[in-house]
Coordinates of C-alpha atoms (C1' of nucleotides) and ligand atoms in Angstrom, one line a residue:
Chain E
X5 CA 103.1 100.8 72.9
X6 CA 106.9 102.2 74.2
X7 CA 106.1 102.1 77.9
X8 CA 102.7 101.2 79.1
X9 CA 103.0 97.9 81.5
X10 CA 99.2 98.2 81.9
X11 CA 97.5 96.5 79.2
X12 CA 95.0 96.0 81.8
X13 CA 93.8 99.5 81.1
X14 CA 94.0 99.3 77.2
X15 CA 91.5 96.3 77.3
X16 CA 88.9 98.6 79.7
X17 CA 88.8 101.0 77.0
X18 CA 88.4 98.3 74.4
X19 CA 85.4 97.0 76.3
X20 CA 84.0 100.0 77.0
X21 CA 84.4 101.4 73.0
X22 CA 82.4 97.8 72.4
X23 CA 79.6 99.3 75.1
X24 CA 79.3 102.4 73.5
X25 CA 79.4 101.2 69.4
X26 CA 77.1 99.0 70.5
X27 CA 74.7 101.8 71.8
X28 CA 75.2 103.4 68.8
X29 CA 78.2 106.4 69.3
X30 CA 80.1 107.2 66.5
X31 CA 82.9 109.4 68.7
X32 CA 84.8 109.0 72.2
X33 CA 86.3 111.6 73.8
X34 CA 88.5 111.4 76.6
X35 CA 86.3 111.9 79.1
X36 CA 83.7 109.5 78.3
X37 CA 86.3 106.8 78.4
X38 CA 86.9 108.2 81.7
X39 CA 83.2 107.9 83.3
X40 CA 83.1 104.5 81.5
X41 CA 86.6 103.1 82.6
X42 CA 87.4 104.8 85.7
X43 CA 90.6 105.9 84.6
X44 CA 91.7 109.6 84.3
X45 CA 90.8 111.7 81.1
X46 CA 94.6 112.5 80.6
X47 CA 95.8 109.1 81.3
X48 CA 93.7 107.4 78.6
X49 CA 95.1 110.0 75.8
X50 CA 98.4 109.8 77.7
X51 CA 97.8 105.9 76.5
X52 CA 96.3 106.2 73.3
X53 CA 99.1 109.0 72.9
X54 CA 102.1 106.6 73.6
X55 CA 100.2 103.8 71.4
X56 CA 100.4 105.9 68.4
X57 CA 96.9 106.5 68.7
X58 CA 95.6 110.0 67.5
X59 CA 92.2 111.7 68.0
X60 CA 91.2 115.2 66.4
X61 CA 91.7 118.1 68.8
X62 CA 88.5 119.2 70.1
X63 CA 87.0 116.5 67.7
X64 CA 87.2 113.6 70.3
X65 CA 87.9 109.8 68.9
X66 CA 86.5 108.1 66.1
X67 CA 85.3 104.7 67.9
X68 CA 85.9 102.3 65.0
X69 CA 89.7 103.7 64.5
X70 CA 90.4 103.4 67.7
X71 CA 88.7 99.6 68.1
X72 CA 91.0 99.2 65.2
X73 CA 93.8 100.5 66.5
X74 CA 92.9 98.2 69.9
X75 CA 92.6 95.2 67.5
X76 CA 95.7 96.1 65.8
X77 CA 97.7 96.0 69.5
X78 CA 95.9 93.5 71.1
X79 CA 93.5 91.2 68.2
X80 CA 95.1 88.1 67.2
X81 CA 94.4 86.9 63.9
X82 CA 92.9 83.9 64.2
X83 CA 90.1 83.1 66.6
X84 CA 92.6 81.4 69.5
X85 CA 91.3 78.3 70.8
X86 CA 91.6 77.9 74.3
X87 CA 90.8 74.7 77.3
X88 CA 89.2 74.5 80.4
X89 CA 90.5 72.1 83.6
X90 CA 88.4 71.7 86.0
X91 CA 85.0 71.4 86.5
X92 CA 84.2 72.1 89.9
X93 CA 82.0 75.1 90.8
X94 CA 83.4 77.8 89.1
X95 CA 84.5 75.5 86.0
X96 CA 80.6 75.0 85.1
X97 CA 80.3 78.7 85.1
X98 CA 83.0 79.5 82.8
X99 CA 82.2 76.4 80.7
X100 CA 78.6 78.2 80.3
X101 CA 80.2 81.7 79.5
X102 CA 79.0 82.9 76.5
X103 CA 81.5 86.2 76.6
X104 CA 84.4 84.4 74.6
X105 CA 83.5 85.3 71.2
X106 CA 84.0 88.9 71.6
X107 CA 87.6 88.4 73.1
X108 CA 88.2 86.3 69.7
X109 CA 88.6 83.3 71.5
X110 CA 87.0 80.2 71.6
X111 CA 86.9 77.6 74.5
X112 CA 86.7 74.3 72.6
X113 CA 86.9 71.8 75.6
X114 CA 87.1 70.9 79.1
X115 CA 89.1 68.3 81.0
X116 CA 87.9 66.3 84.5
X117 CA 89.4 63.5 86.6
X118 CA 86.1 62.8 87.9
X119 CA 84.1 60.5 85.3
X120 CA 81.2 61.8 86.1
X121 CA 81.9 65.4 85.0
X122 CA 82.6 64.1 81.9
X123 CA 79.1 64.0 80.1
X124 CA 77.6 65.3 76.9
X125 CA 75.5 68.5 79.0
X126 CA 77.8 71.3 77.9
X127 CA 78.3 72.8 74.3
X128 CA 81.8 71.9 74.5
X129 CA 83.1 67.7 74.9
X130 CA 84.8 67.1 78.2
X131 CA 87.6 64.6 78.5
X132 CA 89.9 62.9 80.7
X133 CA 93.4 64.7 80.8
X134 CA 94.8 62.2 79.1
X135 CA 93.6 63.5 76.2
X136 CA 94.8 67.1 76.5
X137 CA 97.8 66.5 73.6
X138 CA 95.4 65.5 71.2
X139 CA 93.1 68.0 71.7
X140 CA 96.0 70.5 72.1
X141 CA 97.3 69.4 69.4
X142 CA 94.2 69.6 67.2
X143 CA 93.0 72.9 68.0
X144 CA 96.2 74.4 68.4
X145 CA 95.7 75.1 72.0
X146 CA 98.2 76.8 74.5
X147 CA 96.1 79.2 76.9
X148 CA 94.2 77.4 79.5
X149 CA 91.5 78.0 82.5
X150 CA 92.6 76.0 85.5
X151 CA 90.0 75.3 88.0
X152 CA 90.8 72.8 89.9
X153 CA 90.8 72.3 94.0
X154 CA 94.1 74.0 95.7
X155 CA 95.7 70.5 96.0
X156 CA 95.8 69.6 92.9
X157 CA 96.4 72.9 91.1
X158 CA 100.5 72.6 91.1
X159 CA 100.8 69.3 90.0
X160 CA 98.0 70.0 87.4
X161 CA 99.5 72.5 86.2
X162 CA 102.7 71.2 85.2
X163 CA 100.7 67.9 83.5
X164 CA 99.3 70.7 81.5
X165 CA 102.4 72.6 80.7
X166 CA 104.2 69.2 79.9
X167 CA 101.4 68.7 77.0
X168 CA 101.5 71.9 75.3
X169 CA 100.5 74.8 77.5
X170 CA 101.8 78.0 78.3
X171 CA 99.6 80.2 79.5
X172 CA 97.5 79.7 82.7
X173 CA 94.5 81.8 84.4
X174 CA 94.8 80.4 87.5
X175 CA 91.8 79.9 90.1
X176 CA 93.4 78.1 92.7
X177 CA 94.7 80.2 95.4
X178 CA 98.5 79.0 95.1
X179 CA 101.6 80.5 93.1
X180 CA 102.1 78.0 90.5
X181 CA 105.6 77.0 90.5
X182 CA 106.6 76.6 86.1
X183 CA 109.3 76.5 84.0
X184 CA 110.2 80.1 82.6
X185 CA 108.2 80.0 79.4
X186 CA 105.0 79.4 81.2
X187 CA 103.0 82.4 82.0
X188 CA 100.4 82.4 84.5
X189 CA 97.4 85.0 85.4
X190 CA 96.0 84.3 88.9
X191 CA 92.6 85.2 90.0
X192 CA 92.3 85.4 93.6
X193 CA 88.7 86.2 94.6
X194 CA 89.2 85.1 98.0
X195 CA 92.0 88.4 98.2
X196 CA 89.6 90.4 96.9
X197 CA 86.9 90.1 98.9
X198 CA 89.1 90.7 101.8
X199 CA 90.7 93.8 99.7
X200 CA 87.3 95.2 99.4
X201 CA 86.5 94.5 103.6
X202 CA 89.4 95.7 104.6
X203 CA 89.2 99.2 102.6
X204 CA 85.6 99.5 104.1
X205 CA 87.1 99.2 107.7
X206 CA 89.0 102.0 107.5
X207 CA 86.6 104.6 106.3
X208 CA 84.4 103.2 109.4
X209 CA 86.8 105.1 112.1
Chain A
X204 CA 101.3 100.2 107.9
X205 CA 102.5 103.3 107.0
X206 CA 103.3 103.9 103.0
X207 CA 101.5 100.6 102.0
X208 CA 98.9 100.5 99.7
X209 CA 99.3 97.1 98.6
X210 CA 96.8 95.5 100.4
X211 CA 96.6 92.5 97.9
X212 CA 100.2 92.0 99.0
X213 CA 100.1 91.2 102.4
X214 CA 96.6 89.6 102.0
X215 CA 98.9 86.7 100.0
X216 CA 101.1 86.8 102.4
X217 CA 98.4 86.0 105.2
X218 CA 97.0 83.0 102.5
X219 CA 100.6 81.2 101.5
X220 CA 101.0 81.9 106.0
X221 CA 98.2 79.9 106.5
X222 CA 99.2 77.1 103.9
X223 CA 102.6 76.9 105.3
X224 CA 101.1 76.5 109.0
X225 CA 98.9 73.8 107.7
X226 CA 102.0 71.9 106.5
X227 CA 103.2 71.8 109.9
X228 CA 106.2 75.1 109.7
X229 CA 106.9 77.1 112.5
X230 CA 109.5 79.7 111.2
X231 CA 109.2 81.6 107.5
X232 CA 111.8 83.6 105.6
X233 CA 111.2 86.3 103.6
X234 CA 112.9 84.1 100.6
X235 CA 110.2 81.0 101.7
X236 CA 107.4 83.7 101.2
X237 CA 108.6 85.0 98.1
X238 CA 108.7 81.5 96.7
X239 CA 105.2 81.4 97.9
X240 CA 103.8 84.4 96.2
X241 CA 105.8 85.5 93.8
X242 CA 107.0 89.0 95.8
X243 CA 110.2 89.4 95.8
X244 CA 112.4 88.7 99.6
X245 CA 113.6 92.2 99.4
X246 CA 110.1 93.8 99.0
X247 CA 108.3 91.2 102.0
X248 CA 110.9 92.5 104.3
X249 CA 110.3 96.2 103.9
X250 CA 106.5 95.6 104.1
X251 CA 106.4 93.6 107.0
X252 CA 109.2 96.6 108.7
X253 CA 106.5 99.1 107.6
X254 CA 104.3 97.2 109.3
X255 CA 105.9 97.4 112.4
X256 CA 106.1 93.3 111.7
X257 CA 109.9 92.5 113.0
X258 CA 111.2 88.6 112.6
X259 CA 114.8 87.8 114.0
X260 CA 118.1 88.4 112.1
X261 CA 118.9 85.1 110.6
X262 CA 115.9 83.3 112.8
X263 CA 113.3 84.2 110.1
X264 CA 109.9 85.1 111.2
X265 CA 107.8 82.8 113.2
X266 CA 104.2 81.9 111.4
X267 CA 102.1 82.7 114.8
X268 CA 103.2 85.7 115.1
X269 CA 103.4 86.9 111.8
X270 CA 99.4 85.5 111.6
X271 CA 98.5 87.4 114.5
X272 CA 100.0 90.5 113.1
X273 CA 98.1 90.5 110.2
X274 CA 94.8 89.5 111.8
X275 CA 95.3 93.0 114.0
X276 CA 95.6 94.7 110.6
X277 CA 92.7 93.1 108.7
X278 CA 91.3 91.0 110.9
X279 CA 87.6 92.1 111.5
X280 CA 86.7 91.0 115.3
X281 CA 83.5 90.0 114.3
X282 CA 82.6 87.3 111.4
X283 CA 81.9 89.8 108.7
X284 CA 78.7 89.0 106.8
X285 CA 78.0 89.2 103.3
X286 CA 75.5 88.4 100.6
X287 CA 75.6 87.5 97.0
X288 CA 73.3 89.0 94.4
X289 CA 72.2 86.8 90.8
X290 CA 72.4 83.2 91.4
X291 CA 73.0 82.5 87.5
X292 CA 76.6 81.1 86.3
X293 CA 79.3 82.5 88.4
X294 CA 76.9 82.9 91.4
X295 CA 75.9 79.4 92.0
X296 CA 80.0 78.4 92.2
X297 CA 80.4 81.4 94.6
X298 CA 77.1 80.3 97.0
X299 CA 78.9 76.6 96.9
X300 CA 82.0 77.8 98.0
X301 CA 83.1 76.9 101.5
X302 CA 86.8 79.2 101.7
X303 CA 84.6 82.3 102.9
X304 CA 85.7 81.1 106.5
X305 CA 89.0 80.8 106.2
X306 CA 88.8 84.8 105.3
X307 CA 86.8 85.5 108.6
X308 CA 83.8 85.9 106.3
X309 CA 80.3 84.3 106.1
X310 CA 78.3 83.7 103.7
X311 CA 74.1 84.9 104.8
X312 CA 71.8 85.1 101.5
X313 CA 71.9 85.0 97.9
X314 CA 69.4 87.3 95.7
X315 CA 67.9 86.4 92.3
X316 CA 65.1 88.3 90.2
X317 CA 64.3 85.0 88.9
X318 CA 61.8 83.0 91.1
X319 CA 63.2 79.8 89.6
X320 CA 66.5 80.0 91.4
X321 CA 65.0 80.3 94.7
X322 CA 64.9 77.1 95.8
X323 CA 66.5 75.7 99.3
X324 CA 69.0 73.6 97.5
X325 CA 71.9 75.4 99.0
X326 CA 73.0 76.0 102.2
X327 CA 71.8 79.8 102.5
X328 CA 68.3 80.8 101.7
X329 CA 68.1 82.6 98.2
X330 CA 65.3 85.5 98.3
X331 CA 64.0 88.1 96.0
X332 CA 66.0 91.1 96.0
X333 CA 63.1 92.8 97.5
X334 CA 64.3 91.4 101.1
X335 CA 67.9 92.8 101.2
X336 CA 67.0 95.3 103.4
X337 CA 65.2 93.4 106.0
X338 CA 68.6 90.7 105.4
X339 CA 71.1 93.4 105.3
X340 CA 69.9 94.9 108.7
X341 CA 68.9 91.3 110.3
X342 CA 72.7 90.4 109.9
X343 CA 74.4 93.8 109.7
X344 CA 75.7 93.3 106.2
X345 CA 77.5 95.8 104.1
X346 CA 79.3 94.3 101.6
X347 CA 78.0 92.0 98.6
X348 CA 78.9 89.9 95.6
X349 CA 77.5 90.9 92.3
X350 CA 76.7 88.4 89.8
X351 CA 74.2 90.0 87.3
X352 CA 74.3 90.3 83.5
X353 CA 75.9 93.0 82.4
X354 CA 72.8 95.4 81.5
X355 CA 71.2 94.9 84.9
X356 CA 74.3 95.1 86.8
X357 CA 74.2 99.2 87.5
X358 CA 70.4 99.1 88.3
X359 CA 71.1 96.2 90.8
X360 CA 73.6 97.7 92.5
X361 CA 71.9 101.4 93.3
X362 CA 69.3 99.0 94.9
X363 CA 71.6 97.8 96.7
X364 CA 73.9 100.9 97.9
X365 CA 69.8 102.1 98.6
X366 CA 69.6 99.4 100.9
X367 CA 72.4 99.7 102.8
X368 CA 75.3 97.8 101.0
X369 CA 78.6 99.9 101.2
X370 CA 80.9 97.5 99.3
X371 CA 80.5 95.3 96.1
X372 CA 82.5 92.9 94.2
X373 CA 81.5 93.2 91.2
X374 CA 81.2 90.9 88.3
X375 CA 80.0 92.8 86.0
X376 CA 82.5 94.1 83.3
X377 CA 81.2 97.4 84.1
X378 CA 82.1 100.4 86.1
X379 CA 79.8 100.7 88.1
X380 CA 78.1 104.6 88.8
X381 CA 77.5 104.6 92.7
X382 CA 78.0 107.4 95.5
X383 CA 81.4 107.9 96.7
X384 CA 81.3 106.3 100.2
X385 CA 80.5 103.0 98.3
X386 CA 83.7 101.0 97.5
X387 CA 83.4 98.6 94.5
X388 CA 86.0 95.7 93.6
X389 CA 85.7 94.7 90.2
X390 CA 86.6 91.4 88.8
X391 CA 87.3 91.2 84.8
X392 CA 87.8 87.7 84.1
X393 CA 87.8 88.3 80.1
X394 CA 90.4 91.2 80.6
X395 CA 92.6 88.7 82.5
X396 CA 92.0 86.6 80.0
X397 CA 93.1 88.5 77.1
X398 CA 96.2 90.1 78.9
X399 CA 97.0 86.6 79.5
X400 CA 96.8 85.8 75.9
X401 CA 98.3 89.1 74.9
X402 CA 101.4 88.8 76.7
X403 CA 102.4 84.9 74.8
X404 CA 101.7 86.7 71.9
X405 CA 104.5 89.2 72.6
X406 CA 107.0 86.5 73.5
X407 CA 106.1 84.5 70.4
X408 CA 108.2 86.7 68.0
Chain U
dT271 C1' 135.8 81.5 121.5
dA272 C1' 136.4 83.0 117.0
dA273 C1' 135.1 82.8 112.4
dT274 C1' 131.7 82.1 109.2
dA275 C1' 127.3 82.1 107.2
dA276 C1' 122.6 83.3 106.8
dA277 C1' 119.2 86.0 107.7
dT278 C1' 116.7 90.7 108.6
dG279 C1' 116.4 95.9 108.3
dT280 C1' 116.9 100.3 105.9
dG281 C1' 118.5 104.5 103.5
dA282 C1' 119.5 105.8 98.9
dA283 C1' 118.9 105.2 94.1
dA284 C1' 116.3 103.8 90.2
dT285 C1' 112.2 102.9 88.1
dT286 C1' 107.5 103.2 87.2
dT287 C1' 103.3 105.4 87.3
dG288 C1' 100.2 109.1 87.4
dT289 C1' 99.1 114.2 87.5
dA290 C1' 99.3 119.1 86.4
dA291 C1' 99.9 122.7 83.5
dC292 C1' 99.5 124.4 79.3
dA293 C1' 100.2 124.7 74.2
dA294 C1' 98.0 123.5 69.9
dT295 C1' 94.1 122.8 67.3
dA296 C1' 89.5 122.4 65.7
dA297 C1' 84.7 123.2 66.2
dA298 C1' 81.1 126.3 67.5
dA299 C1' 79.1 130.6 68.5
dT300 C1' 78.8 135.5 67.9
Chain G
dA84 C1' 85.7 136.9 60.4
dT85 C1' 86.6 136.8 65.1
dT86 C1' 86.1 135.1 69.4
dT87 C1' 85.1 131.6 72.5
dT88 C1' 85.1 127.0 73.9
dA89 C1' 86.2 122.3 74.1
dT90 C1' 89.3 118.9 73.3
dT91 C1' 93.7 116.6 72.2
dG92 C1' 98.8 116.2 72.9
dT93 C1' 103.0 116.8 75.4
dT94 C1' 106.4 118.2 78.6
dA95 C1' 107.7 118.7 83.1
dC96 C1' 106.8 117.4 87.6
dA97 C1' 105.3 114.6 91.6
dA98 C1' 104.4 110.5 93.9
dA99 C1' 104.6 105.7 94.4
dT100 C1' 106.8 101.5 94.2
dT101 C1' 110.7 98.6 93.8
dT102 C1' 115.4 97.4 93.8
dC103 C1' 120.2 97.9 95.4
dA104 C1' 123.8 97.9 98.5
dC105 C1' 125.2 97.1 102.6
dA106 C1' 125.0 97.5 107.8
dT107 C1' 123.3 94.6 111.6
dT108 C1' 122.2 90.7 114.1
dT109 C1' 122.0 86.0 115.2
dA110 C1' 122.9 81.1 114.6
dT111 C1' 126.1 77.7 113.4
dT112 C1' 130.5 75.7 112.8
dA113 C1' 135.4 75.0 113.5
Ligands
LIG2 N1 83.9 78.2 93.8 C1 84.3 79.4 94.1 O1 83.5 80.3 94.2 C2 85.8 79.7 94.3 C3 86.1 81.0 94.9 C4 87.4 81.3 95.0 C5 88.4 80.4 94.7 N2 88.1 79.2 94.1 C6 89.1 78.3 93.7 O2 88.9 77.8 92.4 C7 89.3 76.5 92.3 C8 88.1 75.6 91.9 O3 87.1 75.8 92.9 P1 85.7 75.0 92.8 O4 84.9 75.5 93.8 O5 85.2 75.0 91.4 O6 86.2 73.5 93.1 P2 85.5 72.1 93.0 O7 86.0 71.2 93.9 O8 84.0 72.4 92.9 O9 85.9 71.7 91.5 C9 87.1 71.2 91.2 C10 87.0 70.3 90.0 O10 88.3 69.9 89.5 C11 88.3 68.5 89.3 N3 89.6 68.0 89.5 C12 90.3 67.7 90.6 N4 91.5 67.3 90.4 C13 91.7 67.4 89.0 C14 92.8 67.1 88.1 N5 93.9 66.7 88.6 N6 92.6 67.2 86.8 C15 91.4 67.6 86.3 N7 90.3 67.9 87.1 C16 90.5 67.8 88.4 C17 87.3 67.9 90.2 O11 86.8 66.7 89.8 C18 86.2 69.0 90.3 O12 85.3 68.8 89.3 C19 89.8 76.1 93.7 O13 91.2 76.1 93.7 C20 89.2 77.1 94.6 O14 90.0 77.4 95.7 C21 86.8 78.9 93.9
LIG3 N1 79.9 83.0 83.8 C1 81.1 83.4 83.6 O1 82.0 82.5 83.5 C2 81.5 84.8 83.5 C3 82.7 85.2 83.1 C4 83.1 86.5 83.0 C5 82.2 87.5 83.4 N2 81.0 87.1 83.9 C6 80.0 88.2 84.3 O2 79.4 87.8 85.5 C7 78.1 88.2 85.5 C8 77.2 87.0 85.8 O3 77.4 86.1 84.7 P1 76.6 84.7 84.7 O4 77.2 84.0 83.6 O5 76.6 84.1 86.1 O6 75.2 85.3 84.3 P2 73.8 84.5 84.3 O7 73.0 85.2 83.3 O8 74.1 83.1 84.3 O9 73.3 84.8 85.7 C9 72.7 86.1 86.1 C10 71.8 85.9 87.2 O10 71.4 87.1 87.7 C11 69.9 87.1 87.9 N3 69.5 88.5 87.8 C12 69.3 89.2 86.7 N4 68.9 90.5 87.0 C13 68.8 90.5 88.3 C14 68.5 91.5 89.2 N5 68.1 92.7 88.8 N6 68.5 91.2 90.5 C15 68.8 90.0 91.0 N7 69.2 89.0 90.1 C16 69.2 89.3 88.8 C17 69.4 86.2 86.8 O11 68.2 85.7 87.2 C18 70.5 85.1 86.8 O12 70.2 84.1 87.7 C19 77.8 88.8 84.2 O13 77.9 90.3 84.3 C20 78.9 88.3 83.3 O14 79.3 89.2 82.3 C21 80.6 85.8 83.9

DNA sequence: TAATAAATGTGAAATTTGTAACAATAAAAT
DNA sequence: ATTTTATTGTTACAAATTTCACATTTATTA
């Protein structure tokens, strides 16, 4: 994969190969990733081209070689097990999500302060934080949602990453400040929105 | 703002701004910033001089100001309206939300096919989709959240450029097929997730 | 007041990312 | 069998983004 930074776009493609295989096509060609991804036609073999991935001229892509060569990059083994903290508003949606399978992961529990949060409702236990090494431990967990309110998300986040974690998608709208190892993915849908505003603004004039 | 495209960049400067204003600070430095978001001093400098945004050699940058500079360059004058379509997982968190002021933004309506999820428990009314137009016009909206399975999501949202929606931010892992003057945002929450877990797999060997 | 230190501001260089042009190949059509 | 067409693969180029180096300014200290 010498020299692609944007495994951002490599996962669009996979999703989109899972769309189509799903609806029943054998073959992909450029272009069709292209309407389906939004990326460019020569950037996606540009891609599979610097991955080692290799279609048939004029023939297009076989979808199952290249969702194995996508599985091959990016498919970890084992199903990875994976926590959520926080159980606010956008934690009961994501503790609801049924999407996880098809990543190969697997969200086996969620953690709450509030006592209350903690009942039998979901699919999944919830638990006091307390008990995140344990369950870490258990289920071999490192990769972790955290939705919790602004406030709390620093100091959270480094109870987390003190009992086993290292890897965050972040909710909260604040840079998390870790140790080195600790990788974090923020999601900022407040910055988005306003992305989205903004961009409509200027078209107005 | 010549040069700039990085919109999501100075929108996180304008959020750690307004944390670091709340805490009671009058002055910022491009290193305090970069603390706060991760961008690096050298970088906040040259987008705040391409900004015509000047602070004081050794004196920093004062917060006001730096505020008010970014509210001339995205600040709508008016509270911006928007609406949120599919009340289901992800939606109900977003209706609950209360940081759409903060962003200058306000929350009218939510939309769901499903008669069940129109109830008056939340603090906007929640109608049949059927209504946008009449909402949309009422409280000159253009831009809307979209929260709909996957298989409904383009349908949904050609009703909704049809009835005067310009910009969505869009749920859906999808790319969405609409005309060109509509602007879409889309939020992939899986995709983060699995670059996330892609990327501790790399450092893991 | 002079010296020092700490910040901003910026042009040039380096890096990264994306596009364009076109050669190579395979399938389809004639 | 030959020609045409559609598609991949690649190299060179262009654009954009980011970093580097350092000049400039201002505040603080001696
Ligand atoms: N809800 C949204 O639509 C939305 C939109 C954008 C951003 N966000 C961000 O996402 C985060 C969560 O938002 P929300 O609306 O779900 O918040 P919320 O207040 O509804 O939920 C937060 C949950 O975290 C729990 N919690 C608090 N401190 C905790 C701790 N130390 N350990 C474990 N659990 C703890 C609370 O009990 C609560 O259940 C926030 O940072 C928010 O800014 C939310
Ligand atoms: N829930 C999550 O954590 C999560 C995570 C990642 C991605 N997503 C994506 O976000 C989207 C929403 O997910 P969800 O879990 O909230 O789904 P959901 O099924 O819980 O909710 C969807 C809602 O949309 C409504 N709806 C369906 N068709 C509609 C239409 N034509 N017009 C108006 N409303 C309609 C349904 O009645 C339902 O209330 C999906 O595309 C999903 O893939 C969700």
């Amino acid at each position: 994969m010498t020299g692609i930074v944007q495994t951002k776009r490599l996962l669009s493609y996979r999703m989109a190969l899972l769309r189509l295989k799903k609806m029943g096509l054998k073959k992909a060609y450029s272009h069709t990733l292209s309407e389906e991804t939004g990326v460019s036609a020569v950037l996606i073999r540009k891609d599979f081209s610097q991955c080692g991935i290799r279609g048939k001229r004029r023939g297009g892509y076989d979808v199952d070689y290249l969702l194995d060569e996508l599985k091959k990059l990016f498919g970890r083994e084992k199903e990875q097990n994976v926590v959520l903290v926080g159980l606010g508003n956008i934690g009961s949606a994501l503790i609801k999500y049924e999407g996880y399978r098809q990543s190969n992961m697997n969200l086996v529990a969620a953690f709450d302060i509030d006592p209350a949060k903690r009942t039998r409702r979901y699919s999944v236990p919830v638990y006091s934080l307390e008990n995140l090494r344990e369950v870490a431990d258990a289920f071999d967990v490192s990769v972790a949602i955290l939705a919790v309110p602004e406030f709390s998300a620093q100091e959270t986040a480094h109870y987390m990453v003190e009992n086993g974690i290292r890897g965050i998608l972040n909710f909260a709208p604040v840079l998390l400040k870790l140790p080195g190892h600790v990788l974090v993915n923020n999601i900022n849908i407040m910055v988005e929105m306003e992305r989205l505003m903004y961009h409509i603004g200027i078209r107005e004039k």
